[in-house]
CSV table of C-alpha atoms in Angstrom, one decimal:
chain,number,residue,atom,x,y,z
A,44,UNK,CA,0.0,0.0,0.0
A,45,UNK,CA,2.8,2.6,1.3
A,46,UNK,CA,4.8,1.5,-2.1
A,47,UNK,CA,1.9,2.1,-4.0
A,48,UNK,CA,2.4,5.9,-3.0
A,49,UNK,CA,4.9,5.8,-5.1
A,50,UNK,CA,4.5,4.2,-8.0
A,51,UNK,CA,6.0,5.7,-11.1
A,52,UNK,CA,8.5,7.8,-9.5
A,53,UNK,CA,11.3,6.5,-11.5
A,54,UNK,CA,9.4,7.6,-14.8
A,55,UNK,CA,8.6,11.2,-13.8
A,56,UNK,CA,12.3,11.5,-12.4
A,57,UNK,CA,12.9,11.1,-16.4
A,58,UNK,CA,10.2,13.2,-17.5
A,59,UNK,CA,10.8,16.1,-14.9
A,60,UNK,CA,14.7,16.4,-16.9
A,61,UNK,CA,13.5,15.7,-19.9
A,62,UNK,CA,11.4,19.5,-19.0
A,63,UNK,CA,14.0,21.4,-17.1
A,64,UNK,CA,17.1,19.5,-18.2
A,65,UNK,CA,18.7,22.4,-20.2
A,66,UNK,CA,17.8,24.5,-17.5
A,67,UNK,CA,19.7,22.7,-14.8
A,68,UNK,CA,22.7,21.8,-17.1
A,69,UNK,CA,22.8,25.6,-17.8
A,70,UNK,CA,22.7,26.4,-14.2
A,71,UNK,CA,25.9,23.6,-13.4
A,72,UNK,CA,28.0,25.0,-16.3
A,73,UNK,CA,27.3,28.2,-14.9
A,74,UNK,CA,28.1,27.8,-11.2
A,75,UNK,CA,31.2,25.0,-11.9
A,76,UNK,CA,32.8,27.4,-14.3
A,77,UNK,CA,32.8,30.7,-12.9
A,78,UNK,CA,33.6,28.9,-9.3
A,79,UNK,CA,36.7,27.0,-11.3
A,80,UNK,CA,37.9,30.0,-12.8
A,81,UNK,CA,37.6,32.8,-9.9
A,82,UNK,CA,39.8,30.1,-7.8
A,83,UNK,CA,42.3,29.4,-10.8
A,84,UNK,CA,42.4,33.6,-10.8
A,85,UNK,CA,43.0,34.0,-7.3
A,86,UNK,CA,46.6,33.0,-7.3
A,87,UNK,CA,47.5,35.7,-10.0
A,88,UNK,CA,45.6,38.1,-8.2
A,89,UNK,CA,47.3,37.6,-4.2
A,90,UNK,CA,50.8,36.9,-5.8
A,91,UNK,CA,52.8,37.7,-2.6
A,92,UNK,CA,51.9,36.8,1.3
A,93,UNK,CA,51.4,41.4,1.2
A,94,UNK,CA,48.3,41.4,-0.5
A,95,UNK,CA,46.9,37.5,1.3
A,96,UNK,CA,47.8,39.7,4.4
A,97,UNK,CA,46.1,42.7,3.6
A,98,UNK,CA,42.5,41.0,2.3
A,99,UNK,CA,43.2,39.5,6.0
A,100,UNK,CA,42.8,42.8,7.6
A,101,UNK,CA,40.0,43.8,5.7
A,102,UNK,CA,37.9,41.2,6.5
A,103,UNK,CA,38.3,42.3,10.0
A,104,UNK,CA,35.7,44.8,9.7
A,105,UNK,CA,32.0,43.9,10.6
A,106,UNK,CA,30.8,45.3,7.1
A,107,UNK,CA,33.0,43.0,5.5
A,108,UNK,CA,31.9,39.9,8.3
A,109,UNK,CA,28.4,41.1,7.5
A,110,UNK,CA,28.6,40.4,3.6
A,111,UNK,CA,31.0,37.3,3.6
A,112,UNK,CA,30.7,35.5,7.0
A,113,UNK,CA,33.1,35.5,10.3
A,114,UNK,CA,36.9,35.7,9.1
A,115,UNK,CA,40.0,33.6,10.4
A,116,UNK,CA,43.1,34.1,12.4
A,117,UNK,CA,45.5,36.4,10.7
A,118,UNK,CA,48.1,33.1,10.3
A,119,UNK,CA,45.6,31.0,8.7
A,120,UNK,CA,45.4,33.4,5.7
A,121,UNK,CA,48.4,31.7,4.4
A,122,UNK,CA,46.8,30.8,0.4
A,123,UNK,CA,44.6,31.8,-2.1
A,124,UNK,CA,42.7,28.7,-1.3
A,125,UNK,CA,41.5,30.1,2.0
A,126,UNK,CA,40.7,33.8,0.5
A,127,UNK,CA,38.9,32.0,-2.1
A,128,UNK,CA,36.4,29.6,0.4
A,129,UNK,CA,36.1,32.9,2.6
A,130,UNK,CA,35.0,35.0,-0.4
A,131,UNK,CA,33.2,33.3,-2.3
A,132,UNK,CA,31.5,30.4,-0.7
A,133,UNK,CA,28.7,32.2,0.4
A,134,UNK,CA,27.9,34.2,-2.6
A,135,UNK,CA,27.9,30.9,-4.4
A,136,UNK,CA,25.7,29.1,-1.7
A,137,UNK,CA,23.1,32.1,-2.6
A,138,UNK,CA,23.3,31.0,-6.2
A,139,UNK,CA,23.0,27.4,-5.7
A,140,UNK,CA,19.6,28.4,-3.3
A,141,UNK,CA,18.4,30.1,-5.8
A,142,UNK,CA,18.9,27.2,-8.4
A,143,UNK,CA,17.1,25.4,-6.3
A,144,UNK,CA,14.4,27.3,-5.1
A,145,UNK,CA,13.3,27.9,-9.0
A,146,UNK,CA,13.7,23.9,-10.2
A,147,UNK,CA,11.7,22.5,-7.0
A,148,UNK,CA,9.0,25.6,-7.6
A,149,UNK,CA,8.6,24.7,-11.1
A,150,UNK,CA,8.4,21.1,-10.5
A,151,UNK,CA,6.0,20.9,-7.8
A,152,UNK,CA,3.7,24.2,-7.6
A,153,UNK,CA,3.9,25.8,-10.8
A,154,UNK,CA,3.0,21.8,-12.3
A,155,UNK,CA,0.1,21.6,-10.9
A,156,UNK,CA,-1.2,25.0,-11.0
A,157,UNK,CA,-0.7,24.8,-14.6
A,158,UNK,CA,-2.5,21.3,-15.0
A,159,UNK,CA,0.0,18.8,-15.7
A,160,UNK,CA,0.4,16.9,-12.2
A,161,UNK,CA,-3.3,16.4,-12.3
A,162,UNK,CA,-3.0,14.4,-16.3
A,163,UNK,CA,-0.2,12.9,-14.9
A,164,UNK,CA,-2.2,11.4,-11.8
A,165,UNK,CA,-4.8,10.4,-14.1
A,166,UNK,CA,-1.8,7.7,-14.8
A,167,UNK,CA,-1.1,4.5,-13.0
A,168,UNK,CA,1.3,6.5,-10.9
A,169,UNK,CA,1.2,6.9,-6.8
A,170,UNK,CA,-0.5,10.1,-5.4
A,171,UNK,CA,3.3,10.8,-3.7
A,172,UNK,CA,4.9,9.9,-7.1
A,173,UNK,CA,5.4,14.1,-8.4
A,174,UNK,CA,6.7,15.0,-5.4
A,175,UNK,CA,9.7,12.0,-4.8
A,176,UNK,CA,10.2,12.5,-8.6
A,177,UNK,CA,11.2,16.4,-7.8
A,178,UNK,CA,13.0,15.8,-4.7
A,179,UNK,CA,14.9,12.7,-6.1
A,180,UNK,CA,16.1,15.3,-9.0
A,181,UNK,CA,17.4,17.8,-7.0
A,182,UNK,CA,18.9,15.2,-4.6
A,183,UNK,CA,21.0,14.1,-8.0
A,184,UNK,CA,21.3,18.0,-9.5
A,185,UNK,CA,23.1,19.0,-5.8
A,186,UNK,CA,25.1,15.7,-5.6
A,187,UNK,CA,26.3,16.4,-9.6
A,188,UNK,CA,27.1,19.6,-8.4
A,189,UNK,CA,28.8,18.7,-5.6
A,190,UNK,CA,31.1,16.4,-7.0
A,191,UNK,CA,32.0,17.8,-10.5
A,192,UNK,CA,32.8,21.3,-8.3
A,193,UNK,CA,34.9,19.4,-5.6
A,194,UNK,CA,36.8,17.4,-8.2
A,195,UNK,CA,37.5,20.5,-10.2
A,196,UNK,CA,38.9,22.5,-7.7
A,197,UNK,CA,41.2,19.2,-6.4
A,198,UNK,CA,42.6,19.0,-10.3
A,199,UNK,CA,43.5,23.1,-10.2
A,200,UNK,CA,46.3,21.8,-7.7
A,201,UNK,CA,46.2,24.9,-6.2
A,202,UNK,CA,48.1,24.8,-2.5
A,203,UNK,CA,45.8,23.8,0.4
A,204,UNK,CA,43.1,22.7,-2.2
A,205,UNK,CA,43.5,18.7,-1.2
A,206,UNK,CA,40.7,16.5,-2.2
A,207,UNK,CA,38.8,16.5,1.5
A,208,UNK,CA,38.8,20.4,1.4
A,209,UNK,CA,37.6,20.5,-2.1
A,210,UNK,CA,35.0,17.9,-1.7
A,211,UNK,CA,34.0,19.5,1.5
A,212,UNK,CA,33.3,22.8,-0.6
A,213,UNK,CA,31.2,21.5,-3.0
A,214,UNK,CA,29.6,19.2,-0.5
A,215,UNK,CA,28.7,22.4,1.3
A,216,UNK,CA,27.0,24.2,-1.5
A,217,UNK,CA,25.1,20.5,-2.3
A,218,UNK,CA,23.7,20.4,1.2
A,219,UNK,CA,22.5,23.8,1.5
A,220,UNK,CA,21.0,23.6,-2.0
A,221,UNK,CA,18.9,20.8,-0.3
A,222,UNK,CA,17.4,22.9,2.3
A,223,UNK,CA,16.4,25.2,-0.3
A,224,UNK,CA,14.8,22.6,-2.0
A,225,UNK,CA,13.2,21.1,0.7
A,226,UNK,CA,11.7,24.7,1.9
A,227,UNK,CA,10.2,25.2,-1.5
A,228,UNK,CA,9.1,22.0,-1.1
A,229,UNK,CA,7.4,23.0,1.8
A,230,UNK,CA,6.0,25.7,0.9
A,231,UNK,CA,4.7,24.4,-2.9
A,232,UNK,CA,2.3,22.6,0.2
A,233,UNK,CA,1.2,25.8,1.8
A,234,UNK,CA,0.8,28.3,-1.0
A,235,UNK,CA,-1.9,28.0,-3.3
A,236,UNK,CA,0.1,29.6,-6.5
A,237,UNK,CA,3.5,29.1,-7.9
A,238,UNK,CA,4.5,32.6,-7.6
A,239,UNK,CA,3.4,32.6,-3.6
A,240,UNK,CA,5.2,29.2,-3.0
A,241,UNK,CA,8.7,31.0,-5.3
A,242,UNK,CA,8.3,34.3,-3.0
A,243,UNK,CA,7.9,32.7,0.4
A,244,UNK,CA,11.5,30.6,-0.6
A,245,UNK,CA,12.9,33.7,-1.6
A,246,UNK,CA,11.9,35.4,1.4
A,247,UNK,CA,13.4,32.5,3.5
A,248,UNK,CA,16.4,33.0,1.8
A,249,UNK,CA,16.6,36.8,2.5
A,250,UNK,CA,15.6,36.0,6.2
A,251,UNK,CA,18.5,33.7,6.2
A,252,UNK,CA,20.9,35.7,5.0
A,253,UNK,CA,19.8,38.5,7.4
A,254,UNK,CA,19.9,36.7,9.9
A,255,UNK,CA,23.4,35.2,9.7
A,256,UNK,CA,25.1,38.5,9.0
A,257,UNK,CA,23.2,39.7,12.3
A,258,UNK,CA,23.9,37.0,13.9
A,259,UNK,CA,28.0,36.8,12.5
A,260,UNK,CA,28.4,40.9,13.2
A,261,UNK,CA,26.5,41.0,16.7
A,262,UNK,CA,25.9,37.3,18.5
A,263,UNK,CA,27.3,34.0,17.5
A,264,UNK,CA,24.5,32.0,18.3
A,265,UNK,CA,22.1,34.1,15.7
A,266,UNK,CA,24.0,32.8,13.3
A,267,UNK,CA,23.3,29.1,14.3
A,268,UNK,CA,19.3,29.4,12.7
A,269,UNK,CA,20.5,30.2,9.4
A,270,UNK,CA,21.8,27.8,7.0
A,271,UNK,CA,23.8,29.7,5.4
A,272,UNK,CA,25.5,30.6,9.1
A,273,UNK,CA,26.1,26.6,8.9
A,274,UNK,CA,27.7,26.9,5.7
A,275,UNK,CA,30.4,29.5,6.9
A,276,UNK,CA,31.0,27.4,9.6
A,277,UNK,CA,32.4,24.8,7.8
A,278,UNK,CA,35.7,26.9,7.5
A,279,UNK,CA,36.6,25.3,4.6
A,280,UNK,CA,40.1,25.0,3.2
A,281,UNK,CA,41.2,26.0,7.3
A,282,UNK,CA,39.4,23.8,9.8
A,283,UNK,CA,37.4,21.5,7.4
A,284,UNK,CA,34.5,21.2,9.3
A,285,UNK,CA,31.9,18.4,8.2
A,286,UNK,CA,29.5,19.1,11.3
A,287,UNK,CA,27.0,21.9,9.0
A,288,UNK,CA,27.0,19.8,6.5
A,289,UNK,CA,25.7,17.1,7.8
A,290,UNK,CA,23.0,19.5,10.0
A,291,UNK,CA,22.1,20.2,6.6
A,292,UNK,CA,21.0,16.9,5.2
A,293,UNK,CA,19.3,16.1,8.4
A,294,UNK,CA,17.5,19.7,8.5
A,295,UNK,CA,16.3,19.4,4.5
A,296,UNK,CA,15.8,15.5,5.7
A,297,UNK,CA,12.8,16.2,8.5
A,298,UNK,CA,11.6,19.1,5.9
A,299,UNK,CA,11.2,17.1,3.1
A,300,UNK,CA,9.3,14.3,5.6
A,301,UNK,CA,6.9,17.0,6.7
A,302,UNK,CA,6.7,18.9,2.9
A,303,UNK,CA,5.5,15.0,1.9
A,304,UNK,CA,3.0,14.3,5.4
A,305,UNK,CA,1.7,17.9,4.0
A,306,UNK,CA,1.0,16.4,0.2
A,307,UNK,CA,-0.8,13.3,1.2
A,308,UNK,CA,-3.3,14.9,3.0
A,309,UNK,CA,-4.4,17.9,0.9
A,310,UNK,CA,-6.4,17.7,-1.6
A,311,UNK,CA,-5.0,18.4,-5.5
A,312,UNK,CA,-5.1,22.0,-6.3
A,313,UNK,CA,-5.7,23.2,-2.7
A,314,UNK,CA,-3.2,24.4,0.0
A,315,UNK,CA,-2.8,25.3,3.8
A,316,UNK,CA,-2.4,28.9,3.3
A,317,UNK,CA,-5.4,30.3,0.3
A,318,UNK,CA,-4.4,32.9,-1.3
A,319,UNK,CA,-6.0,36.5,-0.6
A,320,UNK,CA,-9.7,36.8,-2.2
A,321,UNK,CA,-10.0,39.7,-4.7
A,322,UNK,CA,-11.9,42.4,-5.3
A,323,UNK,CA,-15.4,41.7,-6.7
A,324,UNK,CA,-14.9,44.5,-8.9
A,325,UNK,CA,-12.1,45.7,-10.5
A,326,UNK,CA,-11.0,49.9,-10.3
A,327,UNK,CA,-10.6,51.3,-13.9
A,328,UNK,CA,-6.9,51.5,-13.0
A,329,UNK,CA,-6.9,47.1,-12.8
A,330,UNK,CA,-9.3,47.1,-16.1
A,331,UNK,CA,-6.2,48.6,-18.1
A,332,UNK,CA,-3.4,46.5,-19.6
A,333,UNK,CA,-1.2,48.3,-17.6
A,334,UNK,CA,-2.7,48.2,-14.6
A,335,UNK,CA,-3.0,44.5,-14.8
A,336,UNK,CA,0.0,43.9,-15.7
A,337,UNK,CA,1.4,46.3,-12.8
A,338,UNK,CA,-1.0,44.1,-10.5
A,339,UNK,CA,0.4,41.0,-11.7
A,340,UNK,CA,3.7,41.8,-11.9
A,341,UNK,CA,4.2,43.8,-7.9
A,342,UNK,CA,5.3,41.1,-5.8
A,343,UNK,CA,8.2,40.3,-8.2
A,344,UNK,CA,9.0,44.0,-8.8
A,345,UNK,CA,8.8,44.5,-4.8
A,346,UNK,CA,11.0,41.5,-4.1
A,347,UNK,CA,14.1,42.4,-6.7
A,348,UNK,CA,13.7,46.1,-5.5
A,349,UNK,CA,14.4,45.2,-1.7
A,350,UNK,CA,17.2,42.6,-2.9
A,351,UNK,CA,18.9,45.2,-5.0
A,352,UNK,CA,18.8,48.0,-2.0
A,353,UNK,CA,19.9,45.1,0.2
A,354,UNK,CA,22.6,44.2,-2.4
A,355,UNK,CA,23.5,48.1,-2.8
A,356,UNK,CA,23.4,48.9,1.0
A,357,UNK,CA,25.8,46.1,1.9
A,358,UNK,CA,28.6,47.7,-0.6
A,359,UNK,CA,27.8,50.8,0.4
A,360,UNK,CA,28.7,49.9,4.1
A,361,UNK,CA,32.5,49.1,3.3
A,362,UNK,CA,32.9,52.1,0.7
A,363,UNK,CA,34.4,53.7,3.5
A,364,UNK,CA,37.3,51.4,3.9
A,365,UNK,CA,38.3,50.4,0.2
A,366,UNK,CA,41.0,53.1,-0.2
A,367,UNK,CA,42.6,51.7,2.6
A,368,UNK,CA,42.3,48.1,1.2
A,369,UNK,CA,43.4,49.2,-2.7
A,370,UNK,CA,46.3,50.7,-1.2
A,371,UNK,CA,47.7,47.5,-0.8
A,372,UNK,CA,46.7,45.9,-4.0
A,373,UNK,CA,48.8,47.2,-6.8
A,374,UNK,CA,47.0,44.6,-9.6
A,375,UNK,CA,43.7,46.7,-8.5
A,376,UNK,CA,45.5,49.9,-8.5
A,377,UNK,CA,46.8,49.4,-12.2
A,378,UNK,CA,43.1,48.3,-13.4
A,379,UNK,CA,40.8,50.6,-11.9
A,380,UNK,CA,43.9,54.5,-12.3
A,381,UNK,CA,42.6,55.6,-15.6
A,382,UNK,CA,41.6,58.9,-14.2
A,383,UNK,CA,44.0,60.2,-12.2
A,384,UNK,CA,41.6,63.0,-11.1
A,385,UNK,CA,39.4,60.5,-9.2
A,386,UNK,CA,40.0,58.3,-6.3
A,387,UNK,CA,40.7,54.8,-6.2
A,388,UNK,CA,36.7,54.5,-4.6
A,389,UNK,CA,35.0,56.6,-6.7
A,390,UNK,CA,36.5,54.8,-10.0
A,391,UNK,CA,35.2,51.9,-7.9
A,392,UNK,CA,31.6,53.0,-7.7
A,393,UNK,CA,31.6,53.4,-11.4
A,394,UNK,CA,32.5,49.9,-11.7
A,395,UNK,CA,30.1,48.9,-9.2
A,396,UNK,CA,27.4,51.1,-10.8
A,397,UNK,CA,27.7,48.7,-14.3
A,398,UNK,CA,27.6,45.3,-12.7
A,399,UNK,CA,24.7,46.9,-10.6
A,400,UNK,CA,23.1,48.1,-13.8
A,401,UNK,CA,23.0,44.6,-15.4
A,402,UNK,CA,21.9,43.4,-12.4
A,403,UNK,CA,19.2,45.2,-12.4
A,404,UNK,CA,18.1,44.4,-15.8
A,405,UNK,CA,17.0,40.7,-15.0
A,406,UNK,CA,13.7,41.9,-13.8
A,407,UNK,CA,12.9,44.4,-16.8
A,408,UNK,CA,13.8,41.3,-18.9
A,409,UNK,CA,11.8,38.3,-16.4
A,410,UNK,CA,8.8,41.3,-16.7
A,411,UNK,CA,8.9,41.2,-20.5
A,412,UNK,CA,9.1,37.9,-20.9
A,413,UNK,CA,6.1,37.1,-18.8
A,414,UNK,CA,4.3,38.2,-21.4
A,415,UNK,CA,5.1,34.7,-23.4
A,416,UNK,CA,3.9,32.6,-20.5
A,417,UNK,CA,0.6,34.5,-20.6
A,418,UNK,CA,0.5,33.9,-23.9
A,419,UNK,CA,0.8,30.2,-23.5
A,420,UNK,CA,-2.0,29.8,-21.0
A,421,UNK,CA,-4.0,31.8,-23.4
A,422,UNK,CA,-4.6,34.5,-21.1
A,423,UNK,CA,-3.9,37.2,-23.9
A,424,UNK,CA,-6.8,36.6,-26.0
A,425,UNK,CA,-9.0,38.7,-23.6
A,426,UNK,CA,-7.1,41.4,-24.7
């Protein structure tokens, strides 16, 4: 009977990469490659124990601690390989979430809000079937990504990047991609729409994130109900700690137990937490396609508006101290002096200013491009 719950799984595990298997194979190249080249760039950019020293000292300062976790003694910054786990492990645990958070809300949620899970059940498959099919595929996605990124960083043969240390990184970024998963898991159970089930994961994510660099800045223990305080933790390439990953697993473990108690009981097309009613009648403001489109499109707005302020307002915090920290850094001196009228920051900000500007077109282009899924659920034709 309890097998019968999950009949098919093995089938749907095909079809769900068969849907988003470009997707995810995008999302690996992605992540591997630029991890594997910032850490085959870092020793030609800290060429001397000077400049390891001075990133050191910077990343005594709480701004710093705030954006990239708690730093190390001063004499265990000793080789690229630790600068590179301090620097970018948690930027790349944020990218791995999000990876996450998009395939399990696509293959749970957004599936059956769009019709698909409920053709699919009308199959000799078990009721639990969807669901282990989507989890099983992240399990393998976060695994893949785990090893391919572990092994690559062991075959740079870059000093103090052995084969545990490497496999612990990418390990790491696995494991936290599975409590991602398993939140939007959860909350694909509580949230009646795809969009509510992607911004409650996203949330969590911003929550953790908050609260970790509270919690790293201010009080230890904070840090300890984040998972990405777990992942900094794991002081990788230095202490090689295997404790928060392993809190991981077992964290996304009793998730995912309780995201699958939640699927068996609710009905198909229902949820815990309904979504709020409407207006019976609509202001001529909503009856526009603008305003429509505005209405449809405010939560997303909203939520990449706060994460680019946060984004902006966490580099604005160490402004202060970067003409202390180029000072040291003659590579960074020799890139960013073209205007000798300007400081070393505010030729900085400029730079800053065009990675923030692309940023910030993802959600112009994500706004846009709604337009073709609209189109595809035939929504359009009212217009």
């Amino acid at each position: 009977m309890y097998s019968q719950s999950f009949q098919g799984t093995g089938r749907l595990i095909k079809l769900i990469f068969r849907q988003d298997g470009l997707k995810i194979f995008v999302w690996l190249l992605a992540l591997i490659s630029v991890s594997l080249a910032a850490a085959a760039a870092y020793p030609t950019v800290y060429t001397d124990e000077q400049s390891i020293q001075a990133f050191a000292l910077t990343m005594n300062n709480p701004a710093m601690i705030a954006m990239l976790g708690p730093g190390y003694a001063m004499e265990n910054y000793t080789t690229t390989a630790v600068i590179f786990g301090h620097e970018m492990l948690l930027f790349t645990a944020i990218a791995v979430a999000i990876m996450n958070i998009l395939f399990v809300g696509r293959s749970t949620r957004a599936d059956e809000e769009d019709g698909r899970i409920e053709i699919i059940r009308s199959l000799p498959v078990g009721r639990l079937s969807y669901l282990s099919a989507a989890t099983i595929a992240a399990v393998m996605t976060n695994v893949l990504l785990a090893v391919l990124l572990g092994g690559g960083l062991y075959a740079l043969g870059i000093e103090r990047m052995d084969l545990a240390s490497s496999l612990l990184y990418g390990a790491n970024l696995g494991a936290l991609g599975l409590v991602f998963a398993a939140f939007t898991a959860l909350f694909a159970q509580l949230a009646e729409t795809s969009r509510g089930a992607t911004m409650f994961s996203f949330v969590a994510l911003m929550v953790a994130y908050l609260v970790r660099a509270v919690g790293d800045v201010s009080s230890e223990t904070l840090s300890f109900f984040s998972p990405l305080g777990w992942a900094v933790r794991t002081e990788v390439f230095v202490g090689d700690h295997w404790w928060p990953v392993l809190l991981s697993l077992a964290i996304a473990v009793v998730i995912m137990v309780v995201s699958f108690y939640l699927n068996a009981i609710r009905d198909l097309g229902s949820a815990f937490i309904s979504a709020r009613k409407g207006k019976e009648h609509a202001s001529p403001f909503l009856q526009t396609p603008f305003g429509l489109n505005l209405s449809l499109q405010f939560t997303n707005i909203a939520a990449w508006a706060v994460g680019i302020f946060v984004i902006s307002a966490a580099f604005g915090a160490v402004l202060g101290d970067l003409e202390t920290y180029f000072a040291d850094m003659e590579f960074i001196q020799a890139y960013l002096a073209n205007d000798p009228g300007e400081t070393m920051t505010e030729q900085f900000i400029m730079l800053l200013m065009a990675i923030m500007s692309m940023i910030s077109a993802i959600p112009a282009v994500m706004t846009v491009l709604r337009l073709k899924g609209e189109e595809e659920k035939n929504r359009t034709e009212h217009f």
